[in-house]
mmCIF file of C-alpha atoms and ligand atoms in Angstrom:
data_model
loop_
_atom_site.group_PDB
_atom_site.id
_atom_site.type_symbol
_atom_site.label_atom_id
_atom_site.label_comp_id
_atom_site.label_asym_id
_atom_site.label_seq_id
_atom_site.Cartn_x
_atom_site.Cartn_y
_atom_site.Cartn_z
ATOM 1 C CA GLU A 1 -18.542 29.010 29.062
ATOM 2 C CA ARG A 2 -16.199 28.730 26.160
ATOM 3 C CA SER A 3 -14.647 25.518 27.412
ATOM 4 C CA GLY A 4 -18.122 24.117 28.097
ATOM 5 C CA LYS A 5 -18.999 24.652 24.467
ATOM 6 C CA TRP A 6 -15.789 22.993 23.429
ATOM 7 C CA LEU A 7 -16.565 20.016 25.611
ATOM 8 C CA VAL A 8 -19.980 19.591 24.020
ATOM 9 C CA TRP A 9 -18.366 19.749 20.605
ATOM 10 C CA TYR A 10 -15.699 17.286 21.688
ATOM 11 C CA HIS A 11 -18.326 14.963 23.081
ATOM 12 C CA GLU A 12 -20.273 14.994 19.823
ATOM 13 C CA GLU A 13 -17.144 14.365 17.805
ATOM 14 C CA MET A 14 -16.297 11.361 19.950
ATOM 15 C CA GLU A 15 -19.822 10.048 19.717
ATOM 16 C CA GLN A 16 -19.703 10.323 15.936
ATOM 17 C CA HIS A 17 -16.373 8.555 15.895
ATOM 18 C CA TYR A 18 -17.533 5.646 18.040
ATOM 19 C CA LEU A 19 -20.802 5.352 16.222
ATOM 20 C CA ARG A 20 -18.985 5.014 12.910
ATOM 21 C CA ARG A 21 -16.593 2.453 14.375
ATOM 22 C CA LEU A 22 -19.466 0.454 15.767
ATOM 23 C CA THR A 23 -21.325 0.578 12.465
ATOM 24 C CA ILE A 24 -18.205 -0.552 10.620
ATOM 25 C CA ILE A 25 -17.799 -3.533 12.959
ATOM 26 C CA THR A 26 -21.451 -4.568 12.707
ATOM 27 C CA GLU A 27 -21.644 -4.120 8.948
ATOM 28 C CA LEU A 28 -18.290 -5.798 8.280
ATOM 29 C CA LYS A 29 -19.394 -8.816 10.320
ATOM 30 C CA LYS A 30 -22.530 -9.033 8.193
ATOM 31 C CA ALA A 31 -20.548 -8.683 4.987
ATOM 32 C CA LEU A 32 -18.203 -11.492 6.063
ATOM 33 C CA MET A 33 -20.967 -13.825 7.210
ATOM 34 C CA SER A 34 -23.216 -13.352 4.191
ATOM 35 C CA GLU A 35 -22.400 -14.216 0.623
ATOM 36 C CA HIS A 36 -19.616 -11.614 0.862
ATOM 37 C CA THR A 37 -21.135 -9.660 -1.950
ATOM 38 C CA GLU A 38 -20.114 -6.314 -0.475
ATOM 39 C CA LEU A 39 -16.423 -7.207 -0.517
ATOM 40 C CA SER A 40 -14.304 -7.461 -3.629
ATOM 41 C CA MET A 41 -10.683 -7.487 -4.736
ATOM 42 C CA VAL A 42 -8.952 -5.179 -7.190
ATOM 43 C CA TYR A 43 -5.520 -5.727 -8.702
ATOM 44 C CA GLN A 44 -2.781 -3.217 -9.456
ATOM 45 C CA PRO A 45 -0.044 -4.142 -11.967
ATOM 46 C CA LYS A 46 3.651 -3.819 -11.142
ATOM 47 C CA ILE A 47 6.145 -3.644 -13.961
ATOM 48 C CA ASN A 48 9.721 -4.828 -14.159
ATOM 49 C CA LEU A 49 11.720 -1.722 -15.110
ATOM 50 C CA GLU A 50 14.372 -3.706 -16.946
ATOM 51 C CA THR A 51 12.014 -5.542 -19.267
ATOM 52 C CA SER A 52 9.063 -3.108 -19.150
ATOM 53 C CA GLN A 53 6.837 -6.146 -18.642
ATOM 54 C CA ILE A 54 4.230 -6.812 -15.985
ATOM 55 C CA CYS A 55 5.734 -9.041 -13.282
ATOM 56 C CA SER A 56 3.116 -8.980 -10.555
ATOM 57 C CA VAL A 57 -0.213 -7.555 -9.413
ATOM 58 C CA GLU A 58 -0.999 -6.388 -5.886
ATOM 59 C CA ALA A 59 -4.325 -7.583 -4.514
ATOM 60 C CA LEU A 60 -6.217 -4.813 -2.680
ATOM 61 C CA ILE A 61 -9.521 -5.252 -0.881
ATOM 62 C CA ARG A 62 -12.562 -3.081 -1.520
ATOM 63 C CA TRP A 63 -15.706 -2.735 0.562
ATOM 64 C CA ASN A 64 -18.837 -1.047 -0.632
ATOM 65 C CA ASN A 65 -21.434 -1.062 2.145
ATOM 66 C CA LYS A 66 -25.134 -0.333 1.732
ATOM 67 C CA ALA A 67 -25.282 2.041 4.696
ATOM 68 C CA LEU A 68 -21.748 3.471 4.774
ATOM 69 C CA GLY A 69 -20.934 3.578 1.085
ATOM 70 C CA PHE A 70 -17.323 2.990 0.100
ATOM 71 C CA VAL A 71 -15.163 2.393 3.171
ATOM 72 C CA PRO A 72 -11.403 2.630 2.473
ATOM 73 C CA PRO A 73 -9.257 -0.330 3.621
ATOM 74 C CA ASP A 74 -6.973 2.062 5.490
ATOM 75 C CA GLU A 75 -9.975 2.674 7.748
ATOM 76 C CA PHE A 76 -11.623 -0.731 8.153
ATOM 77 C CA ILE A 77 -8.569 -3.022 8.235
ATOM 78 C CA GLY A 78 -7.322 -1.403 11.453
ATOM 79 C CA ILE A 79 -10.778 -1.617 13.008
ATOM 80 C CA ALA A 80 -11.087 -5.262 11.931
ATOM 81 C CA GLU A 81 -7.784 -5.996 13.659
ATOM 82 C CA GLN A 82 -8.926 -4.411 16.908
ATOM 83 C CA ALA A 83 -12.348 -6.081 16.763
ATOM 84 C CA GLY A 84 -10.944 -9.566 16.218
ATOM 85 C CA LEU A 85 -12.281 -9.782 12.672
ATOM 86 C CA ILE A 86 -9.041 -9.727 10.717
ATOM 87 C CA GLU A 87 -8.747 -13.511 10.511
ATOM 88 C CA LEU A 88 -12.084 -13.643 8.738
ATOM 89 C CA VAL A 89 -11.090 -10.788 6.438
ATOM 90 C CA THR A 90 -7.768 -12.441 5.540
ATOM 91 C CA SER A 91 -9.464 -15.797 4.966
ATOM 92 C CA TRP A 92 -11.838 -14.124 2.576
ATOM 93 C CA VAL A 93 -8.960 -12.361 0.811
ATOM 94 C CA ILE A 94 -6.983 -15.628 0.477
ATOM 95 C CA GLU A 95 -9.973 -17.438 -0.984
ATOM 96 C CA ARG A 96 -10.947 -14.734 -3.492
ATOM 97 C CA THR A 97 -7.394 -13.831 -4.516
ATOM 98 C CA LEU A 98 -6.246 -17.396 -5.151
ATOM 99 C CA ILE A 99 -9.329 -18.174 -7.227
ATOM 100 C CA ASP A 100 -8.541 -15.079 -9.298
ATOM 101 C CA LEU A 101 -4.869 -16.057 -9.527
ATOM 102 C CA ALA A 102 -5.887 -19.469 -10.853
ATOM 103 C CA SER A 103 -7.923 -17.711 -13.528
ATOM 104 C CA PHE A 104 -4.879 -15.608 -14.524
ATOM 105 C CA ARG A 105 -2.883 -18.843 -14.901
ATOM 106 C CA GLU A 106 -5.678 -20.428 -16.900
ATOM 107 C CA ALA A 107 -5.544 -17.442 -19.249
ATOM 108 C CA GLY A 108 -1.820 -18.078 -19.737
ATOM 109 C CA TYR A 109 -0.326 -15.325 -17.592
ATOM 110 C CA SER A 110 2.674 -16.022 -15.362
ATOM 111 C CA PHE A 111 2.885 -12.891 -13.179
ATOM 112 C CA THR A 112 2.780 -13.320 -9.405
ATOM 113 C CA VAL A 113 0.133 -11.945 -7.052
ATOM 114 C CA ALA A 114 1.102 -9.901 -4.011
ATOM 115 C CA MET A 115 -1.205 -10.209 -1.008
ATOM 116 C CA ASN A 116 -1.229 -7.893 2.008
ATOM 117 C CA LEU A 117 -1.082 -9.469 5.449
ATOM 118 C CA SER A 118 -1.685 -7.675 8.714
ATOM 119 C CA THR A 119 0.153 -7.904 12.020
ATOM 120 C CA GLN A 120 -2.104 -10.514 13.524
ATOM 121 C CA ASP A 121 -1.957 -12.735 10.464
ATOM 122 C CA ILE A 122 1.747 -13.360 10.854
ATOM 123 C CA GLN A 123 1.301 -14.212 14.535
ATOM 124 C CA HIS A 124 -1.262 -16.890 13.660
ATOM 125 C CA PRO A 125 0.156 -20.244 12.553
ATOM 126 C CA GLU A 126 -3.274 -21.398 11.271
ATOM 127 C CA LEU A 127 -2.803 -18.977 8.429
ATOM 128 C CA LEU A 128 -0.055 -21.207 7.152
ATOM 129 C CA GLY A 129 -2.338 -24.214 6.891
ATOM 130 C CA ARG A 130 -5.174 -22.271 5.299
ATOM 131 C CA LEU A 131 -2.930 -20.687 2.719
ATOM 132 C CA ASN A 132 -1.386 -24.019 1.823
ATOM 133 C CA SER A 133 -4.653 -25.852 1.431
ATOM 134 C CA VAL A 134 -6.150 -23.186 -0.843
ATOM 135 C CA ILE A 135 -2.909 -23.028 -2.861
ATOM 136 C CA ARG A 136 -3.053 -26.785 -3.386
ATOM 137 C CA ARG A 137 -6.772 -26.839 -4.129
ATOM 138 C CA GLU A 138 -6.291 -24.247 -6.876
ATOM 139 C CA GLY A 139 -3.309 -26.069 -8.371
ATOM 140 C CA LEU A 140 -0.929 -23.222 -7.530
ATOM 141 C CA LEU A 141 2.529 -23.015 -5.951
ATOM 142 C CA PRO A 142 3.747 -20.878 -3.016
ATOM 143 C CA GLU A 143 6.108 -19.240 -5.525
ATOM 144 C CA ASP A 144 3.082 -17.820 -7.341
ATOM 145 C CA LEU A 145 2.432 -15.620 -4.340
ATOM 146 C CA GLU A 146 4.187 -12.761 -2.627
ATOM 147 C CA LEU A 147 3.233 -11.704 0.885
ATOM 148 C CA GLU A 148 3.479 -8.039 1.803
ATOM 149 C CA ILE A 149 3.982 -7.174 5.447
ATOM 150 C CA THR A 150 4.643 -3.772 6.949
ATOM 151 C CA GLU A 151 7.749 -2.839 8.838
ATOM 152 C CA SER A 152 5.874 -1.902 11.989
ATOM 153 C CA ASP A 153 4.167 -5.295 12.087
ATOM 154 C CA LEU A 154 7.508 -6.953 12.549
ATOM 155 C CA VAL A 155 8.506 -4.898 15.540
ATOM 156 C CA GLU A 156 5.600 -5.954 17.759
ATOM 157 C CA ASP A 157 6.636 -9.532 18.343
ATOM 158 C CA ALA A 158 9.805 -9.927 16.377
ATOM 159 C CA ALA A 159 10.589 -13.446 17.550
ATOM 160 C CA THR A 160 7.234 -14.987 16.604
ATOM 161 C CA ALA A 161 7.101 -13.044 13.361
ATOM 162 C CA THR A 162 10.574 -14.175 12.339
ATOM 163 C CA ASP A 163 9.698 -17.736 13.257
ATOM 164 C CA ASN A 164 6.486 -17.857 11.239
ATOM 165 C CA LEU A 165 8.013 -16.035 8.303
ATOM 166 C CA THR A 166 10.912 -18.456 8.219
ATOM 167 C CA LYS A 167 8.520 -21.420 8.177
ATOM 168 C CA LEU A 168 6.541 -19.925 5.308
ATOM 169 C CA SER A 169 9.728 -18.987 3.498
ATOM 170 C CA ASN A 170 10.989 -22.566 3.724
ATOM 171 C CA LEU A 171 7.784 -23.656 2.000
ATOM 172 C CA GLY A 172 8.539 -21.327 -0.909
ATOM 173 C CA TYR A 173 6.525 -18.221 0.007
ATOM 174 C CA ARG A 174 8.203 -14.913 -0.703
ATOM 175 C CA PHE A 175 7.989 -11.755 1.371
ATOM 176 C CA ALA A 176 8.113 -8.050 0.759
ATOM 177 C CA ILE A 177 8.485 -5.398 3.427
ATOM 178 C CA ASP A 178 5.753 -2.861 2.737
ATOM 179 C CA ASP A 179 5.762 0.872 3.500
ATOM 180 C CA PHE A 180 9.528 0.715 3.832
ATOM 181 C CA GLY A 181 10.957 3.826 5.472
ATOM 182 C CA THR A 182 7.850 4.781 7.450
ATOM 183 C CA GLY A 183 8.333 2.544 10.513
ATOM 184 C CA TYR A 184 10.822 2.485 13.317
ATOM 185 C CA SER A 185 12.494 -0.485 11.781
ATOM 186 C CA SER A 186 15.833 -1.574 12.902
ATOM 187 C CA LEU A 187 17.810 -2.318 9.791
ATOM 188 C CA ALA A 188 18.935 -5.489 11.535
ATOM 189 C CA TYR A 189 15.641 -7.090 10.472
ATOM 190 C CA LEU A 190 16.835 -7.072 6.907
ATOM 191 C CA LYS A 191 19.636 -9.336 8.015
ATOM 192 C CA THR A 192 17.562 -11.881 9.920
ATOM 193 C CA LEU A 193 14.224 -11.972 8.115
ATOM 194 C CA PRO A 194 13.643 -14.098 5.027
ATOM 195 C CA VAL A 195 12.735 -11.056 2.961
ATOM 196 C CA ASN A 196 13.229 -10.851 -0.800
ATOM 197 C CA THR A 197 11.817 -7.457 -1.552
ATOM 198 C CA ILE A 198 11.328 -4.019 -0.077
ATOM 199 C CA LYS A 199 8.603 -1.629 -1.174
ATOM 200 C CA ILE A 200 9.497 2.023 -0.873
ATOM 201 C CA ASP A 201 6.473 3.764 0.562
ATOM 202 C CA LYS A 202 4.562 6.007 -1.801
ATOM 203 C CA SER A 203 5.108 9.032 0.444
ATOM 204 C CA PHE A 204 8.719 9.084 -0.822
ATOM 205 C CA VAL A 205 7.782 8.435 -4.437
ATOM 206 C CA LEU A 206 4.757 10.644 -5.171
ATOM 207 C CA ASN A 207 6.904 13.806 -5.518
ATOM 208 C CA LEU A 208 10.087 12.143 -6.670
ATOM 209 C CA ALA A 209 10.279 14.252 -9.822
ATOM 210 C CA THR A 210 10.732 17.474 -7.842
ATOM 211 C CA ASP A 211 11.509 16.806 -4.181
ATOM 212 C CA ARG A 212 15.234 16.737 -3.403
ATOM 213 C CA SER A 213 14.963 15.010 -0.044
ATOM 214 C CA ASP A 214 12.701 12.310 -1.473
ATOM 215 C CA GLN A 215 15.298 11.756 -4.173
ATOM 216 C CA GLN A 216 17.990 11.357 -1.517
ATOM 217 C CA ILE A 217 15.880 8.914 0.472
ATOM 218 C CA VAL A 218 15.034 6.786 -2.548
ATOM 219 C CA ARG A 219 18.666 6.631 -3.686
ATOM 220 C CA THR A 220 19.745 5.676 -0.189
ATOM 221 C CA VAL A 221 17.182 2.868 -0.011
ATOM 222 C CA LEU A 222 18.270 1.616 -3.439
ATOM 223 C CA ASN A 223 21.905 1.494 -2.291
ATOM 224 C CA LEU A 224 20.956 -0.239 0.920
ATOM 225 C CA ALA A 225 18.945 -2.840 -1.006
ATOM 226 C CA LYS A 226 21.895 -3.509 -3.273
ATOM 227 C CA VAL A 227 24.085 -4.264 -0.254
ATOM 228 C CA PHE A 228 21.531 -6.752 1.066
ATOM 229 C CA GLY A 229 20.748 -8.226 -2.342
ATOM 230 C CA LEU A 230 17.113 -7.211 -2.160
ATOM 231 C CA GLU A 231 14.699 -6.396 -4.922
ATOM 232 C CA VAL A 232 13.104 -2.933 -4.718
ATOM 233 C CA VAL A 233 9.570 -1.945 -5.658
ATOM 234 C CA ALA A 234 8.629 1.732 -5.790
ATOM 235 C CA GLU A 235 4.909 2.296 -5.195
ATOM 236 C CA GLY A 236 3.030 5.518 -5.936
ATOM 237 C CA VAL A 237 4.595 6.236 -9.344
ATOM 238 C CA GLU A 238 2.252 8.858 -10.758
ATOM 239 C CA ASP A 239 4.289 10.411 -13.580
ATOM 240 C CA GLU A 240 6.708 9.496 -16.336
ATOM 241 C CA THR A 241 9.601 11.538 -14.921
ATOM 242 C CA SER A 242 9.541 9.540 -11.689
ATOM 243 C CA LEU A 243 9.364 6.288 -13.645
ATOM 244 C CA ASN A 244 12.428 7.231 -15.718
ATOM 245 C CA VAL A 245 14.392 8.386 -12.695
ATOM 246 C CA LEU A 246 13.690 5.113 -10.895
ATOM 247 C CA LYS A 247 14.756 3.151 -13.935
ATOM 248 C CA LYS A 248 17.973 5.148 -14.207
ATOM 249 C CA TRP A 249 18.800 4.538 -10.545
ATOM 250 C CA GLY A 250 18.356 0.790 -10.872
ATOM 251 C CA CYS A 251 15.035 0.336 -9.100
ATOM 252 C CA ASN A 252 13.712 -3.090 -10.122
ATOM 253 C CA ILE A 253 9.958 -2.692 -10.121
ATOM 254 C CA ALA A 254 7.424 0.143 -10.316
ATOM 255 C CA GLN A 255 3.775 0.395 -9.345
ATOM 256 C CA GLY A 256 1.466 3.395 -9.453
ATOM 257 C CA TYR A 257 -1.312 5.299 -11.154
ATOM 258 C CA PHE A 258 0.997 6.201 -14.068
ATOM 259 C CA ILE A 259 1.104 2.496 -14.962
ATOM 260 C CA SER A 260 -2.383 1.543 -13.804
ATOM 261 C CA LYS A 261 -4.813 2.178 -10.992
ATOM 262 C CA PRO A 262 -6.053 -0.902 -9.123
ATOM 263 C CA VAL A 263 -8.653 -2.580 -11.351
ATOM 264 C CA THR A 264 -11.184 -5.419 -11.200
ATOM 265 C CA THR A 265 -10.283 -8.775 -12.795
ATOM 266 C CA GLU A 266 -12.200 -7.773 -15.929
ATOM 267 C CA GLY A 267 -10.361 -4.446 -15.929
ATOM 268 C CA LEU A 268 -7.054 -6.261 -15.549
ATOM 269 C CA PHE A 269 -7.690 -8.536 -18.527
ATOM 270 C CA GLU A 270 -8.568 -5.470 -20.557
ATOM 271 C CA TRP A 271 -5.396 -3.666 -19.384
ATOM 272 C CA LEU A 272 -3.286 -6.730 -20.213
ATOM 273 C CA ALA A 273 -4.680 -6.782 -23.734
ATOM 274 C CA ASN A 274 -4.159 -3.071 -24.380
ATOM 275 C CA SER A 275 -1.239 -1.760 -22.320
ATOM 276 C CA PRO A 276 2.298 -1.478 -23.730
ATOM 277 C CA TYR A 277 3.669 -3.488 -20.804
HETATM 278 P P1 C2E B 301 -0.564 -0.481 0.809
HETATM 279 O O1 C2E B 301 -0.379 -1.944 0.948
HETATM 280 O O2 C2E B 301 0.616 0.389 1.052
HETATM 281 O O3 C2E B 301 -1.169 -0.275 -0.648
HETATM 282 C C1 C2E B 301 -0.869 0.805 -1.508
HETATM 283 C C2 C2E B 301 -1.979 1.814 -1.539
HETATM 284 O O4 C2E B 301 -1.590 2.899 -2.397
HETATM 285 C C3 C2E B 301 -3.293 1.302 -2.120
HETATM 286 O O5 C2E B 301 -4.355 1.971 -1.440
HETATM 287 C C4 C2E B 301 -3.220 1.752 -3.575
HETATM 288 O O6 C2E B 301 -4.480 1.881 -4.179
HETATM 289 C C5 C2E B 301 -2.545 3.083 -3.416
HETATM 290 N N1 C2E B 301 -1.825 3.510 -4.623
HETATM 291 C C6 C2E B 301 -1.254 2.739 -5.566
HETATM 292 N N2 C2E B 301 -0.648 3.480 -6.515
HETATM 293 C C7 C2E B 301 -0.834 4.764 -6.156
HETATM 294 C C8 C2E B 301 -0.439 6.021 -6.743
HETATM 295 O O7 C2E B 301 0.208 6.092 -7.790
HETATM 296 N N3 C2E B 301 -0.809 7.157 -6.069
HETATM 297 C C9 C2E B 301 -1.521 7.111 -4.911
HETATM 298 N N4 C2E B 301 -1.843 8.275 -4.332
HETATM 299 N N5 C2E B 301 -1.917 5.939 -4.332
HETATM 300 C C10 C2E B 301 -1.570 4.789 -4.952
HETATM 301 P P2 C2E B 301 -5.637 1.185 -0.905
HETATM 302 O O8 C2E B 301 -6.065 0.168 -1.895
HETATM 303 O O9 C2E B 301 -6.618 2.205 -0.466
HETATM 304 O O10 C2E B 301 -5.089 0.402 0.347
HETATM 305 C C11 C2E B 301 -4.661 1.090 1.498
HETATM 306 C C12 C2E B 301 -4.019 0.149 2.485
HETATM 307 O O11 C2E B 301 -4.979 -0.769 3.025
HETATM 308 C C13 C2E B 301 -2.925 -0.714 1.880
HETATM 309 O O12 C2E B 301 -1.730 0.027 1.810
HETATM 310 C C14 C2E B 301 -2.877 -1.858 2.861
HETATM 311 O O13 C2E B 301 -2.107 -1.520 3.988
HETATM 312 C C15 C2E B 301 -4.336 -1.991 3.284
HETATM 313 N N6 C2E B 301 -4.973 -3.071 2.506
HETATM 314 C C16 C2E B 301 -5.536 -3.036 1.276
HETATM 315 N N7 C2E B 301 -6.008 -4.257 0.920
HETATM 316 C C17 C2E B 301 -5.721 -5.101 1.944
HETATM 317 C C18 C2E B 301 -5.942 -6.511 2.176
HETATM 318 O O14 C2E B 301 -6.482 -7.269 1.339
HETATM 319 N N8 C2E B 301 -5.498 -7.001 3.377
HETATM 320 C C19 C2E B 301 -4.866 -6.221 4.308
HETATM 321 N N9 C2E B 301 -4.471 -6.775 5.444
HETATM 322 N N10 C2E B 301 -4.634 -4.903 4.102
HETATM 323 C C20 C2E B 301 -5.060 -4.349 2.941
HETATM 324 CA CA1 CA B 302 0.944 -3.437 0.065
HETATM 325 CA CA1 CA B 303 2.368 1.913 1.245
HETATM 326 CA CA1 CA B 304 0.260 -0.483 4.342
#
């Protein structure tokens, strides 16, 4: 009787789960096909720890749906990938982000913009063409952009990924390995991939001020990066102690709530006018 009850509960949980998934797929399709008004981009500053100046902003997608409310990207990006919608999402992100980047240039700012790509994006060569044509249309250069890809994405089809990344790299695009330390990455990738930057995942940075093992991990990654001549970004910097420690250890770039939360373009212009960075 007990297990019967559990099964009913399990069944309801699953139904809830699939219903939400289905709703996300249907609603995301609508959002992508319509005037895209439900989707938006926010930007989070990164600062160069040597100069204490802003050097880049990371573009992060936001989705506020009428029925579902705010849906976090960690939830809908994965679903979009599985439902075959990620190409449309990435196209939208490219379009919106590069228009915004052009407006940052117009306002006289020279920082780069970091865009997140997903697994399937780097397997698709059409992405290359789309990115290039929007870059040209907006009067920008590949160097104005940085593409963030996660470690685990590279493992799936390493040969194709390396191939496409090399092509993009030859055109002037720069790459960062995101969520560094969380995947099953073989360090050999660092040798063969045209990567300029690694981003230490926030799970190792959030408690950096107090956690001894996080401190060890971060120092190890910084040493490793030095050997490979890579630039290091620490994400998830939430307090001043962590920021100072990273600076002392020679980390190049920091990003996190202590510096700024992700903000809208208007919010970014306001931050640029008022922040000490
Ligand atoms: P990510 O690329 O690792 O992005 C960093 C996440 O950490 C962001 O969450 C950001 O808001 C958050 N964050 C930044 N600083 C701090 C901090 O100091 N403390 C804490 N606790 N969190 C911080 P967000 O915006 O919810 O994005 C989650 C993930 O969704 C991203 O992880 C990325 O994998 C994916 N994502 C977001 N936007 C896009 C996009 O346009 N395209 C693709 N393909 N993926 C995206
Ligand atoms: Ca990222
Ligand atoms: Ca991360
Ligand atoms: Ca990620």
